[in-house]
């Protein structure tokens, strides 16, 4: 007798599956029917993968109306709907090399379990860049273009032949004089907008007061579906061919590999991507993928991955198709710069300046090659703007591929029992009331004895760019403060081996190494000491700049605000912050203690510090716009150039970063339309100091 095991399903699992189905359905309708996408591809892919995983774990919940159970949506009705001669399948996605190898293992297992048509031992792969455009199916009869159809749902698409005829890279008549072809052939490829054309279109739309296209893919799709072919002609779409179907042709005369057919397409007068490659192994495919991960940024068009196909048509035929995908091809996508995840908690961190910074603690997600589980929410104003709550599904990104931040909340997926998050009125560490100045967005704890402030100041002092005290990690600092052994950075220089042995997991050898590292830090130069003091707005770059002018602590402590502001690259806010810090008696006492301990407060060989060998911004192009909080715009440009970066005055697809201040104008809009990474002044300085 067969025993059937009934697995109980939690209500939240069923709810999550239905939420995902609803959101994906809405996104598909907006993309395919309304031609007004509401979700980035990377976000859609992540949510789709989550739904796939849940349905695989709970197959009894699979429904016929799920987005995973059908090929696509119905085409729009502005054009005539026609059935494809040959169905256009989607491609299975892989998001890293491990998933690529899993795909390879899967097709090899299937081949080995069947009667082999061709040995897979020496299988070749054709790699082509995955162009971010709009798929087309072209039909030629006797070498003449007779039909151009959009992908639609893969079974039927829209007949846009008149628009296709305007694309100059699609020949109206093929070069077939020296080629033997069947009467009817079908060519598949991708229509796309080059980046310079895309930028020009958005500039024209901005002048006309029209909404801007979000990206070249949306612009290409919108262009193809223009009812007036003259508009399509003006927009100068381009086209790369990638598939050639030759139905009814004698097998002996038919090129039997993908590589040969790409060459035949080129001979026939169609554009084929010049960056294609024939690879002899999956390792060579991985090298191709990794090479274009960075080089694709220099291309004149957008690409979001690599299409990998088995070269042999015999193997392709043997493997066949699933309901949705060919088993012999895969789309190997690059790491997403944006990704969806769920907020599991909102924490409030207290930093060394007393600033309370809310942090979203999230379900871990892969983003730009790393695992991200936390993202800053900046301050109370940002929380209110986002209306972010515990339990929300959010889209996150890495600003400048460095700092995780929450872009927006997907309120369609918000649970019913969520409540707005409110910043605490008391410090979560010391319990003292917090304050918020009228001119600031930041809430602060002003208790200088707050353990969080003390720990933060010490962690900053011992950090790599400051005094660089090796072995003084976060856990050691936490114990030193909690046990009352250290209440300021000056106390570090009074530590003994006996005191350090009071710490957990601290032996004599480790204690001696730490004492030696503390002693070694006394030799760090004046610029590092100034940075280590943690004066507000004074990063490592600013510290170097200030100490070149004021070569001793005595000179700096006696300087007026106007003297400090007179330094090239220093604004009034920085100057006032430095001046005010030295007026506080407790800070003067700290300087005296550190001088007595033997720290360096005088620059050595000040005239030799002008050459900066740190060129961490080399190869990066910046544009600066708006009014920055502390730096003058020319000073920000000078800092960028000092660290090897290039500064230009106009935004283009070659711009890596836009440094944004208040009252930013058209440059910000253009950067947003091009997907250029935006940095605040604070993030720029973090980039320099990282």
XYZ file of C-alpha atoms in Angstrom, residues 49 58 73 163 181 234 236 261 303 311 336 342 390 400 424 439 447 458 575 645:
20
model
C 13.080 33.202 -9.758
C 5.390 23.321 -3.132
C 1.326 37.681 -22.687
C 8.382 50.042 -39.536
C 18.526 29.050 -50.166
C 13.982 59.390 -37.823
C 17.577 55.329 -36.587
C 24.998 30.322 -40.006
C 23.969 44.644 -23.194
C 27.233 25.212 -31.809
C 22.167 43.013 -11.178
C 12.285 41.992 1.952
C 9.185 46.231 8.422
C 28.518 53.797 -7.227
C 13.340 56.904 18.615
C 19.023 73.096 9.700
C 25.885 62.692 25.299
C 38.020 54.693 18.871
C 36.501 75.637 8.179
C 39.715 60.959 -12.318
